[in-house]
Structure formats: C-alpha cells, structure tokens
Short mmCIF file of C-alpha atoms in Angstrom, two decimals:
data_model
loop_
_atom_site.label_atom_id
_atom_site.label_comp_id
_atom_site.label_asym_id
_atom_site.label_seq_id
_atom_site.Cartn_x
_atom_site.Cartn_y
_atom_site.Cartn_z
CA MET A 4 12.02 16.26 -4.06
CA ARG A 5 13.51 16.67 -0.46
CA ASN A 6 15.67 19.81 0.63
CA GLU A 7 16.95 18.85 3.93
CA GLY A 8 14.91 20.86 6.65
CA ALA A 9 12.55 22.11 3.92
CA SER A 10 8.56 21.44 4.43
CA LEU A 11 6.81 19.89 2.15
CA TRP A 12 4.91 22.96 0.74
CA GLU A 13 8.68 24.39 0.35
CA CYS A 14 9.77 21.46 -1.84
CA LEU A 15 6.63 21.59 -4.00
CA SER A 16 7.33 25.51 -4.63
CA ALA A 17 11.03 25.31 -4.51
CA ALA A 18 11.44 25.78 -8.07
CA GLY A 19 8.43 28.63 -8.52
CA ILE A 20 4.65 28.05 -8.24
CA PRO A 21 3.62 24.32 -8.77
CA THR A 22 1.73 23.41 -11.79
CA GLY A 23 0.15 20.25 -10.72
CA HIS A 24 -3.07 19.30 -9.73
CA LEU A 25 -5.21 17.11 -7.25
CA SER A 26 -8.47 15.58 -8.47
CA GLY A 27 -11.13 13.89 -6.04
CA ALA A 28 -14.05 12.26 -7.00
CA HIS A 29 -16.05 15.58 -6.89
CA ARG A 30 -13.44 18.08 -7.13
CA GLN A 31 -10.29 19.27 -8.75
CA LEU A 32 -7.96 21.65 -7.29
CA ALA A 33 -4.60 22.97 -8.55
CA LEU A 34 -1.72 23.06 -6.25
CA ARG A 35 -0.76 26.80 -7.20
CA ASP A 36 -4.02 27.80 -5.35
CA LEU A 37 -2.11 26.87 -2.02
CA ALA A 38 -0.17 29.50 -2.58
CA ALA A 39 -2.87 32.41 -1.62
CA GLY A 40 -5.35 29.65 0.08
CA SER A 41 -6.13 27.33 2.71
CA SER A 42 -8.19 24.23 3.49
CA LEU A 43 -8.38 25.27 6.99
CA GLY A 44 -10.82 27.86 7.12
CA GLY A 45 -8.30 30.53 8.49
CA GLN A 46 -7.13 28.29 11.17
CA LEU A 47 -3.84 27.59 9.92
CA GLU A 48 -1.96 29.67 12.43
CA THR A 49 -4.03 28.09 15.49
CA LEU A 50 -2.35 24.37 14.66
CA ARG A 51 1.42 25.84 14.62
CA GLY A 52 3.25 23.69 16.97
CA ARG A 53 0.52 21.19 17.89
CA THR A 54 -0.14 17.66 17.58
CA VAL A 55 -2.84 17.15 15.17
CA LEU A 56 -4.96 14.35 14.18
CA ILE A 57 -5.81 13.91 10.53
CA ALA A 58 -9.10 12.69 10.61
CA ALA A 59 -11.00 14.02 7.61
CA ARG A 60 -12.53 11.40 5.93
CA ASP A 61 -12.38 13.18 2.33
CA GLN A 62 -9.05 11.94 0.94
CA LEU A 63 -8.68 15.34 -1.19
CA THR A 64 -9.39 17.30 1.92
CA ALA A 65 -6.71 15.18 3.85
CA ALA A 66 -3.98 15.65 1.36
CA LEU A 67 -4.31 19.49 1.29
CA ALA A 68 -3.85 19.50 5.20
CA LEU A 69 -0.84 17.14 5.09
CA ILE A 70 0.78 19.65 2.48
CA GLU A 71 -0.28 22.91 5.01
CA LEU A 72 0.71 21.16 8.26
CA ASP A 73 4.19 19.88 7.41
CA GLY A 74 6.47 22.11 8.90
CA LEU A 75 3.86 23.71 10.96
CA ALA A 76 2.21 21.09 13.06
CA ARG A 77 4.59 19.49 15.74
CA ARG A 78 3.43 15.78 14.81
CA MET A 79 0.56 14.72 12.39
CA ILE A 80 -1.45 11.30 12.97
CA LEU A 81 -2.78 10.06 9.55
CA CYS A 82 -6.33 8.20 10.12
CA THR A 83 -7.95 6.28 7.68
CA PRO A 84 -11.98 6.51 7.41
CA ASP A 85 -12.00 2.79 8.44
CA LEU A 86 -10.34 3.15 11.61
CA PRO A 87 -12.69 1.90 14.55
CA PRO A 88 -13.94 4.83 16.65
CA GLU A 89 -13.12 2.69 20.07
CA HIS A 90 -9.36 2.88 19.04
CA LEU A 91 -9.32 7.00 18.63
CA PRO A 92 -8.91 7.55 22.63
CA GLY A 93 -5.73 5.37 22.90
CA ILE A 94 -4.42 7.00 19.67
CA ILE A 95 -4.88 10.69 21.12
CA ALA A 96 -3.30 9.59 24.13
CA THR A 97 -0.54 7.75 22.74
CA ALA A 98 0.24 10.14 20.19
CA GLY A 99 -0.43 13.07 22.51
CA ALA A 100 -2.55 14.76 20.05
CA ASP A 101 -4.25 18.09 21.10
CA ALA A 102 -6.02 19.20 18.10
CA CYS A 103 -8.09 17.50 15.29
CA VAL A 104 -8.54 18.21 11.80
CA VAL A 105 -11.75 16.97 10.57
CA ASP A 106 -14.17 17.58 7.59
CA ALA A 107 -18.22 17.82 7.49
CA ALA A 108 -18.78 14.01 7.29
CA THR A 109 -16.33 13.45 10.14
CA PRO A 110 -17.74 13.53 13.82
CA ALA A 111 -15.08 15.45 16.10
CA PRO A 112 -13.34 13.03 18.85
CA ALA A 113 -15.07 13.86 22.30
CA THR A 114 -11.91 14.11 23.88
CA ALA A 115 -11.75 17.15 26.15
CA GLY A 116 -9.59 20.18 25.27
CA MET A 117 -8.81 19.35 21.75
CA GLN A 118 -8.86 21.89 19.27
CA VAL A 119 -11.12 20.83 16.44
CA VAL A 120 -10.47 22.40 12.81
CA THR A 121 -12.98 21.84 10.32
CA ALA A 122 -11.28 21.56 6.68
CA THR A 123 -12.50 21.60 3.06
CA ALA A 124 -11.36 21.11 -0.58
CA ALA A 125 -12.89 24.72 -1.15
CA LEU A 126 -9.92 27.20 -0.23
CA VAL A 127 -10.29 30.42 1.55
CA PRO A 128 -7.77 33.15 1.41
CA LEU A 129 -4.51 32.43 3.40
CA ASP A 130 -4.16 35.13 6.23
CA GLY A 131 -0.32 35.85 5.71
CA GLN A 132 2.61 33.84 4.25
CA ARG A 133 3.30 30.32 4.72
CA HIS A 134 6.55 29.71 6.93
CA THR A 135 8.39 26.66 8.38
CA SER A 136 8.75 26.49 12.28
CA VAL A 137 9.36 22.85 13.23
CA ALA A 138 10.30 19.57 11.59
CA THR A 139 6.86 17.98 11.78
CA GLU A 140 6.91 14.10 12.54
CA TRP A 141 4.53 12.07 10.23
CA ILE A 142 2.98 9.27 12.29
CA LEU A 143 1.16 6.33 10.49
CA LEU A 144 -1.08 3.56 11.55
CA THR A 145 -0.25 -0.22 11.03
CA SER A 146 -2.75 -2.06 9.25
CA GLY A 147 -3.00 -5.14 12.15
CA THR A 148 -6.11 -6.81 12.09
CA THR A 149 -6.83 -6.78 15.83
CA GLY A 150 -6.41 -4.50 18.42
CA ILE A 151 -5.32 -1.03 18.41
CA PRO A 152 -3.11 -0.51 15.46
CA LYS A 153 0.58 0.67 16.28
CA LEU A 154 1.67 4.16 15.53
CA VAL A 155 4.94 4.50 13.23
CA LEU A 156 6.91 7.52 13.44
CA HIS A 157 8.26 8.79 10.04
CA THR A 158 9.56 12.18 8.85
CA LEU A 159 9.08 13.55 5.49
CA GLN A 160 12.91 12.62 5.12
CA SER A 161 12.14 9.38 5.41
CA LEU A 162 9.39 9.03 3.53
CA THR A 163 10.48 10.65 0.33
CA SER A 164 13.92 8.89 0.86
CA ALA A 165 12.65 6.58 -2.19
CA LEU A 166 12.87 9.99 -4.16
CA ALA A 167 16.47 11.16 -3.32
CA GLY A 168 18.37 11.79 -6.45
CA ALA A 169 15.58 10.65 -8.67
CA PRO A 170 15.44 13.10 -11.88
CA ALA A 171 12.63 15.23 -13.15
CA PRO A 172 10.41 13.54 -15.55
CA PRO A 173 10.85 14.88 -19.03
CA GLN A 174 6.99 15.84 -18.69
CA PRO A 175 4.69 15.68 -16.19
CA LEU A 176 3.09 12.63 -15.00
CA ILE A 177 -0.25 11.68 -13.75
CA TRP A 178 -0.51 9.34 -10.87
CA SER A 179 -3.07 7.36 -9.48
CA THR A 180 -3.49 4.86 -6.66
CA PHE A 181 -6.15 2.13 -5.30
CA TYR A 182 -4.54 2.92 -2.06
CA ASP A 183 -6.09 5.57 0.50
CA ILE A 184 -3.22 8.27 0.65
CA ARG A 185 -2.86 8.08 4.36
CA ARG A 186 -1.35 4.09 4.25
CA TYR A 187 2.20 3.91 3.70
CA GLY A 188 1.67 2.85 -0.06
CA GLY A 189 -0.36 5.53 -0.96
CA LEU A 190 1.44 8.12 0.89
CA GLN A 191 4.28 7.04 -1.35
CA ILE A 192 2.15 7.74 -4.40
CA PHE A 193 1.04 10.72 -3.01
CA LEU A 194 4.63 12.17 -2.46
CA ARG A 195 5.57 10.79 -5.73
CA ALA A 196 2.94 12.63 -7.61
CA LEU A 197 3.62 15.77 -5.90
CA HIS A 198 7.16 15.62 -6.89
CA THR A 199 6.52 14.58 -10.54
CA GLY A 200 3.21 16.13 -11.44
CA SER A 201 -0.42 15.19 -10.31
CA LEU A 202 -2.76 12.55 -8.74
CA VAL A 203 -5.95 11.38 -9.34
CA ILE A 204 -7.38 10.26 -5.78
CA SER A 205 -9.58 7.24 -5.02
CA GLU A 206 -12.54 7.15 -3.38
CA ALA A 207 -13.48 4.40 -0.78
CA THR A 208 -17.26 4.40 -1.59
CA GLU A 209 -16.26 4.56 -5.34
CA ALA A 210 -16.97 1.31 -7.62
CA VAL A 211 -13.81 0.14 -9.25
CA GLY A 212 -15.45 1.12 -12.64
CA ASP A 213 -16.39 4.28 -11.88
CA PHE A 214 -13.08 4.97 -10.39
CA LEU A 215 -11.16 3.94 -13.40
CA ALA A 216 -13.53 5.71 -15.73
CA ARG A 217 -12.36 8.65 -13.76
CA ALA A 218 -8.74 7.73 -13.96
CA GLY A 219 -8.88 6.94 -17.53
CA ALA A 220 -10.94 10.39 -17.95
CA GLY A 221 -8.14 12.08 -16.03
CA GLY A 222 -5.32 10.91 -18.31
CA VAL A 223 -3.73 8.69 -15.90
CA THR A 224 -0.06 7.58 -16.73
CA HIS A 225 1.40 5.97 -13.79
CA ILE A 226 -0.90 3.91 -11.26
CA SER A 227 -0.67 1.41 -8.50
CA GLY A 228 -2.52 -0.77 -5.93
CA THR A 229 -1.87 -4.12 -4.50
CA PRO A 230 -2.08 -7.50 -6.21
CA SER A 231 -5.46 -7.67 -4.84
CA HIS A 232 -6.64 -4.22 -5.98
CA TRP A 233 -5.71 -5.16 -9.32
CA ARG A 234 -7.14 -8.33 -9.37
CA LYS A 235 -10.74 -6.93 -8.70
CA ALA A 236 -10.10 -4.46 -11.41
CA LEU A 237 -9.33 -7.10 -13.83
CA MET A 238 -12.41 -9.07 -12.78
CA SER A 239 -14.64 -5.57 -13.15
CA GLY A 240 -14.30 -5.86 -16.69
CA ALA A 241 -13.35 -2.11 -16.51
CA ALA A 242 -9.83 -2.23 -16.92
CA ALA A 243 -9.59 -0.86 -20.20
CA GLN A 244 -10.81 2.55 -19.10
CA ILE A 245 -7.35 3.52 -18.55
CA SER A 246 -4.15 3.36 -20.87
CA PRO A 247 -1.00 3.62 -18.61
CA VAL A 248 2.68 3.54 -19.28
CA TYR A 249 3.07 2.38 -15.72
CA VAL A 250 1.47 0.04 -13.20
CA ARG A 251 2.86 -0.66 -9.98
CA LEU A 252 2.07 -3.33 -7.58
CA SER A 253 2.90 -3.60 -3.66
CA GLY A 254 1.71 -4.32 -0.38
CA GLU A 255 1.25 -8.52 -1.12
CA ILE A 256 2.87 -11.05 -3.00
CA ALA A 257 2.77 -10.45 -7.05
CA ASP A 258 2.48 -13.59 -8.46
CA GLN A 259 3.81 -14.48 -12.07
CA ALA A 260 -0.16 -14.83 -12.67
CA VAL A 261 -1.49 -11.31 -12.15
CA LEU A 262 1.75 -9.90 -13.46
CA ASP A 263 1.04 -11.77 -16.88
CA SER A 264 -2.47 -10.42 -16.96
CA LEU A 265 -1.83 -7.01 -16.27
CA ARG A 266 1.21 -7.24 -19.09
CA ALA A 267 -1.63 -8.56 -21.61
CA THR A 268 -3.85 -6.18 -20.35
CA TYR A 269 -1.50 -2.91 -20.80
CA PRO A 270 0.91 -4.06 -23.44
CA ARG A 271 2.66 -0.79 -23.61
CA ALA A 272 3.24 -0.11 -20.08
CA THR A 273 5.79 -1.04 -17.61
CA VAL A 274 4.39 -3.43 -14.98
CA ALA A 275 6.66 -3.39 -11.80
CA HIS A 276 6.22 -4.86 -8.18
CA ALA A 277 7.89 -3.00 -5.23
CA PHE A 278 8.47 -4.04 -1.86
CA ALA A 279 8.05 -1.60 0.86
CA SER A 280 6.69 -2.01 4.32
CA THR A 281 5.47 0.88 6.83
CA GLU A 282 8.48 0.36 9.15
CA ALA A 283 11.30 -0.53 6.76
CA GLY A 284 10.31 1.94 4.06
CA VAL A 285 10.92 1.25 0.34
CA ALA A 286 13.20 -1.57 -0.48
CA PHE A 287 13.40 -2.31 -4.18
CA GLU A 288 11.48 -2.46 -7.44
CA VAL A 289 11.38 -4.94 -10.14
CA ARG A 290 10.50 -4.31 -13.62
CA ASP A 291 11.38 -7.67 -15.56
CA GLY A 292 7.96 -8.69 -15.45
CA ARG A 293 8.88 -11.97 -13.28
CA ALA A 294 7.64 -12.78 -9.50
CA GLY A 295 10.44 -12.41 -7.25
CA PHE A 296 13.67 -10.55 -7.14
CA PRO A 297 17.30 -11.15 -8.25
CA GLN A 298 19.97 -12.51 -5.79
CA ALA A 299 21.88 -9.62 -7.14
CA LEU A 300 20.02 -7.26 -5.06
CA LEU A 301 21.27 -8.29 -1.88
CA VAL A 302 24.78 -7.93 -3.25
CA ALA A 303 24.37 -4.62 -5.30
CA ALA A 304 24.49 -2.27 -2.31
CA ASN A 305 24.12 1.22 -3.25
CA GLY A 306 25.27 2.73 -0.17
CA ARG A 307 21.65 3.65 0.81
CA ILE A 308 19.35 0.48 0.85
CA GLU A 309 20.90 -3.05 2.28
CA MET A 310 18.82 -6.12 2.45
CA ARG A 311 20.02 -9.79 3.87
CA VAL A 312 18.06 -12.93 4.19
CA PRO A 313 19.20 -14.72 7.73
CA GLU A 314 16.89 -17.82 8.21
CA ASP A 315 15.00 -17.24 4.92
CA THR A 316 13.70 -14.10 6.15
CA LEU A 317 13.77 -10.58 4.55
CA GLN A 318 15.96 -7.86 6.61
CA ILE A 319 16.30 -4.21 5.22
CA ARG A 320 18.49 -1.22 6.30
CA SER A 321 17.49 1.97 4.56
CA PRO A 322 17.20 5.95 5.00
CA GLY A 323 13.57 5.49 4.46
CA GLY A 324 12.88 3.28 7.61
CA ALA A 325 10.74 4.36 10.24
CA GLN A 326 12.40 5.76 13.41
CA ARG A 327 10.32 3.94 16.00
CA TYR A 328 6.69 3.02 17.46
CA LEU A 329 4.97 5.30 19.88
CA GLY A 330 4.20 4.26 23.18
CA GLU A 331 5.14 2.72 26.24
CA GLY A 332 6.64 -0.85 26.50
CA VAL A 333 6.66 -1.38 22.40
CA GLU A 334 9.64 -3.03 20.67
CA ALA A 335 11.94 -1.46 18.74
CA ILE A 336 11.47 -1.40 14.91
CA ARG A 337 15.22 -1.81 14.34
CA GLN A 338 17.71 -4.23 15.38
CA PRO A 339 21.10 -3.05 17.02
CA ASP A 340 22.74 -3.19 13.69
CA GLY A 341 19.82 -0.95 11.86
CA PHE A 342 18.09 -3.93 10.20
CA VAL A 343 14.36 -4.44 10.38
CA ASP A 344 12.95 -7.73 10.08
CA THR A 345 10.11 -7.70 7.86
CA GLY A 346 8.82 -10.73 8.77
CA ASP A 347 8.51 -11.91 4.79
CA ARG A 348 9.83 -15.27 4.17
CA VAL A 349 11.61 -16.08 0.77
CA GLU A 350 12.98 -18.95 -0.88
CA LEU A 351 16.26 -19.03 -3.30
CA ARG A 352 15.64 -20.87 -6.28
CA GLU A 353 17.92 -20.51 -9.38
CA GLY A 354 19.49 -17.11 -8.68
CA ARG A 355 16.05 -15.58 -7.70
CA TYR A 356 14.31 -15.40 -4.28
CA TYR A 357 10.81 -15.68 -4.19
CA PHE A 358 7.99 -14.47 -1.67
CA ALA A 359 7.08 -17.76 0.46
CA GLY A 360 4.34 -15.49 2.99
CA ARG A 361 4.85 -13.94 6.26
CA ARG A 362 6.39 -15.87 9.06
CA GLY A 363 3.28 -16.12 11.46
CA GLY A 364 0.92 -17.09 8.19
CA VAL A 365 1.66 -20.62 7.73
CA ILE A 366 -0.65 -23.59 7.83
CA ASN A 367 0.81 -26.69 10.21
CA VAL A 368 -0.24 -29.65 8.43
CA GLY A 369 1.05 -32.76 10.31
CA GLY A 370 4.33 -30.93 11.29
CA GLN A 371 4.65 -29.56 7.69
CA LYS A 372 4.56 -26.02 7.30
CA VAL A 373 2.75 -24.61 4.34
CA HIS A 374 2.61 -20.83 3.17
CA PRO A 375 -0.83 -19.99 1.77
CA GLU A 376 0.75 -17.59 -0.81
CA GLU A 377 2.97 -20.81 -2.51
CA VAL A 378 -0.38 -22.62 -3.06
CA GLU A 379 -2.18 -19.70 -4.00
CA ALA A 380 0.14 -18.30 -6.69
CA VAL A 381 0.11 -22.35 -8.21
CA ILE A 382 -3.77 -22.12 -8.20
CA ASN A 383 -3.93 -18.54 -9.79
CA THR A 384 -1.51 -19.79 -12.92
CA HIS A 385 -4.91 -21.36 -13.96
CA PRO A 386 -6.13 -19.43 -16.98
CA TRP A 387 -9.84 -19.58 -15.58
CA VAL A 388 -9.04 -18.66 -12.26
CA ARG A 389 -8.85 -14.55 -11.02
CA MET A 390 -8.04 -14.86 -7.79
CA SER A 391 -7.89 -17.68 -4.59
CA LEU A 392 -7.62 -17.62 -0.98
CA VAL A 393 -5.68 -20.52 0.77
CA LYS A 394 -6.35 -21.29 4.49
CA ALA A 395 -6.34 -24.25 6.90
CA ARG A 396 -9.53 -25.96 7.99
CA ARG A 397 -9.20 -28.50 11.41
CA ASN A 398 -8.58 -31.60 10.99
CA ALA A 399 -8.29 -34.63 13.89
CA ILE A 400 -5.57 -36.25 12.15
CA THR A 401 -3.15 -33.80 10.94
CA GLY A 402 -3.93 -30.72 13.15
CA ALA A 403 -5.04 -28.78 9.54
CA ILE A 404 -5.64 -29.62 6.08
CA VAL A 405 -5.44 -26.97 3.13
CA THR A 406 -8.53 -25.47 1.36
CA ALA A 407 -8.89 -23.06 -0.96
CA ASP A 408 -11.56 -20.70 -2.19
CA VAL A 409 -11.36 -19.59 -5.98
CA VAL A 410 -12.88 -16.86 -7.75
CA LEU A 411 -12.99 -17.82 -11.44
CA ALA A 412 -12.89 -15.34 -14.18
CA GLU A 413 -15.61 -14.34 -16.57
CA GLN A 414 -13.34 -15.30 -19.70
CA ALA A 415 -10.14 -17.00 -20.69
CA PRO A 416 -9.23 -15.61 -24.22
CA GLY A 417 -8.52 -18.93 -26.29
CA THR A 418 -9.75 -21.42 -24.09
CA GLY A 419 -13.34 -21.62 -25.37
CA ALA A 420 -16.15 -22.10 -22.95
CA ARG A 421 -15.48 -22.67 -19.19
CA PRO A 422 -15.23 -25.88 -17.86
CA SER A 423 -17.53 -27.43 -15.34
CA GLU A 424 -16.82 -26.93 -11.60
CA PRO A 425 -16.28 -30.68 -11.07
CA VAL A 426 -13.90 -30.55 -13.96
CA LEU A 427 -11.96 -27.31 -12.89
CA THR A 428 -11.52 -28.88 -9.50
CA GLN A 429 -10.02 -31.56 -10.92
CA GLN A 430 -7.58 -29.59 -13.03
CA LEU A 431 -6.57 -27.50 -10.19
CA THR A 432 -5.68 -30.17 -8.11
CA GLU A 433 -3.89 -31.90 -10.57
CA GLN A 434 -1.85 -28.81 -11.15
CA CYS A 435 -1.16 -28.33 -7.40
CA LYS A 436 0.04 -31.98 -7.39
CA ALA A 437 2.55 -31.45 -10.12
CA ALA A 438 4.00 -28.32 -8.70
CA LEU A 439 3.72 -28.75 -4.73
CA ALA A 440 4.49 -31.33 -2.18
CA PRO A 441 1.80 -33.59 -1.39
CA PHE A 442 0.85 -32.05 1.80
CA LYS A 443 0.37 -28.62 0.09
CA VAL A 444 -2.25 -29.63 -2.00
CA PRO A 445 -5.74 -28.45 -1.03
CA ALA A 446 -7.93 -31.06 0.21
CA MET A 447 -11.05 -29.10 -0.84
CA ILE A 448 -11.16 -26.68 -3.23
CA ARG A 449 -14.42 -24.44 -3.13
CA PHE A 450 -15.65 -21.78 -6.07
CA VAL A 451 -16.78 -18.19 -4.67
CA PRO A 452 -18.16 -15.32 -6.15
CA SER A 453 -15.95 -13.02 -4.39
CA LEU A 454 -13.09 -12.77 -1.87
CA ALA A 455 -13.06 -10.27 0.92
CA VAL A 456 -10.29 -7.27 0.54
CA SER A 457 -9.39 -5.43 3.68
CA ALA A 458 -9.57 -1.74 3.36
CA ALA A 459 -5.78 -1.44 2.95
CA GLY A 460 -6.18 -3.47 -0.35
CA LYS A 461 -4.89 -6.78 0.73
CA LEU A 462 -6.73 -10.30 1.06
CA VAL A 463 -8.57 -10.63 4.36
CA ARG A 464 -6.81 -13.89 5.71
CA PRO A 465 -7.85 -15.72 9.00
CA SER A 466 -5.64 -16.85 11.13
CA ALA A 467 -3.16 -19.43 10.26
#
C-alpha cells in the first residue's frame, strides 16, 4: 500500500479511482467520491500545515478526515469519543494543536485561537485538486486507565509497515472491527481495509447484535476484535449473523478456550491472533489455532521484525514501531539498540511461548507471583464459562488471595443442563488445582452476570 512519501489518498488512488467503500451505522460512502468531494465543508485548504485535533465522534466522519488530511496537515491527533474532556487541554498543549475537526455531535474545545472545522459524512464539492505538501505525523493516544494518556508519534509509513510487500487479494475483501479506528488496533484494520477493499465501521452505542447483523448484511469477510469483544459476541447469541473467512484477535491474551469457541462458531474461517501494541507496532500473527506463539518466531528473523525475550519479557524491534512519545520529560519508547520493551511476560513450554500477563499486573500471594491471565485461561476452559476476571483480595496473612469473577454461558452444547453454582464452584476449583500451583488457585469464585470491558475492548482490571 505504502509508496515512500505518498499520502494516504495518493496510495488509495495510485492504481486509479478506488473502488471500495466505508459503511457507518447510518451512511455508506464510496471512496471514489472523495476524488471530487470533501467532508470538511470547503475548509480543507485552511488546515494545510496545521496540527489538527481529530475530535469528531462519528467514526465515518473521522475516517474521511484522516484520508483527507494525511499529506496536508502537519500533524493529526486521533481522539476517541471516550476521552475525558479534562484531558483535552493537556493533549492540545503537548501536541501543539492549532486546529480541530469536530462533527455536529462534538462540542468544540474552548481553546483560544484554535480553528474549528465541522466535518460531515455528507460530502461537498472539492475546491481544486488534492496534493501532498508534508509528511503528516499521526499521534495516537495510549489507553491508560489513569492520568492523561501518552501521545505516541507514528507516520503513515510506520502504521502501514505490516502491509509492506503484501500481495493484493484475488478479490476485494470486506473488513470490519469491533475496535474504534482511532485506536491502534482499529487503525490497523482501517488501513488494511483501504488497501484491500471496504470497511464496515462499528458504532460505540450500537448493541453487539445490531452491529453483527449490519456486518453480516454488509457481507463482511474479515473481522477483528479483542478476546473480550469476541466473548461478548459469543454471549450475545448473535455470532451467527456473520459468516467470515478470517477472524482476528488482538489486544489481550487469546487463550485456548476463546480460540476453540471461535473455531467451532466459524468452521470455515481462519482464526488468527496477533500481537501488536501502539508503541511496538505489529509483531506477528499466529494462524495454527493454538494459544501462544512458536519459539521459532524468535529466530526466524526476516530482516524487518526481530523479537527477543530477556528475563521472560517480550521485546520487539520493527520498522512499524512508534518514533517517540510527545511531551517534556517522557521516557524513550525504544531502548538504545532499537528494541521496545512491551512489558508482556511470556513463558516457554515445549517449544512454544505462552503469554502470562503484564509485568505490572501480578498478584502477590505471600511473596509468590500470580498472573491473573494464567488463572483465567484455566477457568475459561470449562464448558460452562464464557469469560472470567481474576483479581486480588486483601488478606491479613498472605497480603492477598486470588479471587475470580465468572460469567457463565447460556448453553454448552453436549453437556446437558447447567449444573448448580455450588457444583460449578467445586468443578472450577478442582480444575484449577489440577493445572496450577496451590497459591494460584482462587480462594473464592463468584458468578456475575457480566464483566466490565473498557472502550478499548479490554477487561477492566483493578490495580493488582
């Protein structure tokens, strides 16, 4: 997709007028219409060379702005609708934003001297022809749980690094994603869709069933989300609304239970899980249906992406990595030799690395470390469990004990009636005892109707 120095629109139109389309919840737009139309109300040229905050709530409107402003704006800051308003002043100051793109549903930032452009998915005639004048910087926000998010600087070249050299598909693909396209995971799918076909865009306020029905009606062939997104989809009873040939998981640990469930639900699909982060870029994709990744990936360097595991922590060096954080006094993203420390712990077992959890997310039980994700992976293998959240509870003797909140499935094919909660508690406890060290076994299991999932599609975890 990427021609060195070309803008996103130039990449799209390099082979002629693009043939794909973008479908939002209320409107579908053909990409070819951007050849003579603009979403920016006749104000496109007023944003040339500016640092632009993309704050439109509607994803389709924001997507159009990204296509139009790459190669024209000096810098774009991609804001998600869930961004707390109190964080905006700090982000604007750190990024040096002097213009803002909003839509009718978005209040303009109260910042003196900032140009505000109201965008819409209904195009108006383009005044003149598009031309590139600058290599635009793309600023993504990390999805931290506290404080002002970090601002991560990418370029179109780094964002599309994973597509370098990828052959064109024999026929156009129709992508979709549960992610917001302004987050790294969603942006990767947005760029893939522009490269290979079309995109059905999700809507934050849309019920899972409604989104899947719309994706199915749109003929979606390729779709991505976090494991938590997929567990919610499987719980919704609406997973059969789509019939994809490719299902992708990223953003969280993909345990064997969710991989097996998706393979059973979509038997004709390739079920793949990928590792990527905003800072490190896309590292790899695994398509063999198994959790974790083969040790051979570490030594099969292709000259572009390299990985290593010092002290059981995954580190990555890739042309798809971010350049730096913005701001004063921030740490470097890359180590002196170019590797990015992901903070993800892995364990090697029989020639395969398995993700254990985040370095800072362990539970300390009497001096012994427990990764919640490891315990969840065991719990989630029970046929009546749809998802779980393992966390710490204070204890006067050990400092903390392990507890688990568990969401049960409505059905488990081939198992008969669902056992009672006391029986399930005993079964889950015995299952954990058989697979885990005693200090990792939950001391308490609670059945809950649902678990909180963040706007980024990840389980909301308390501080360990």
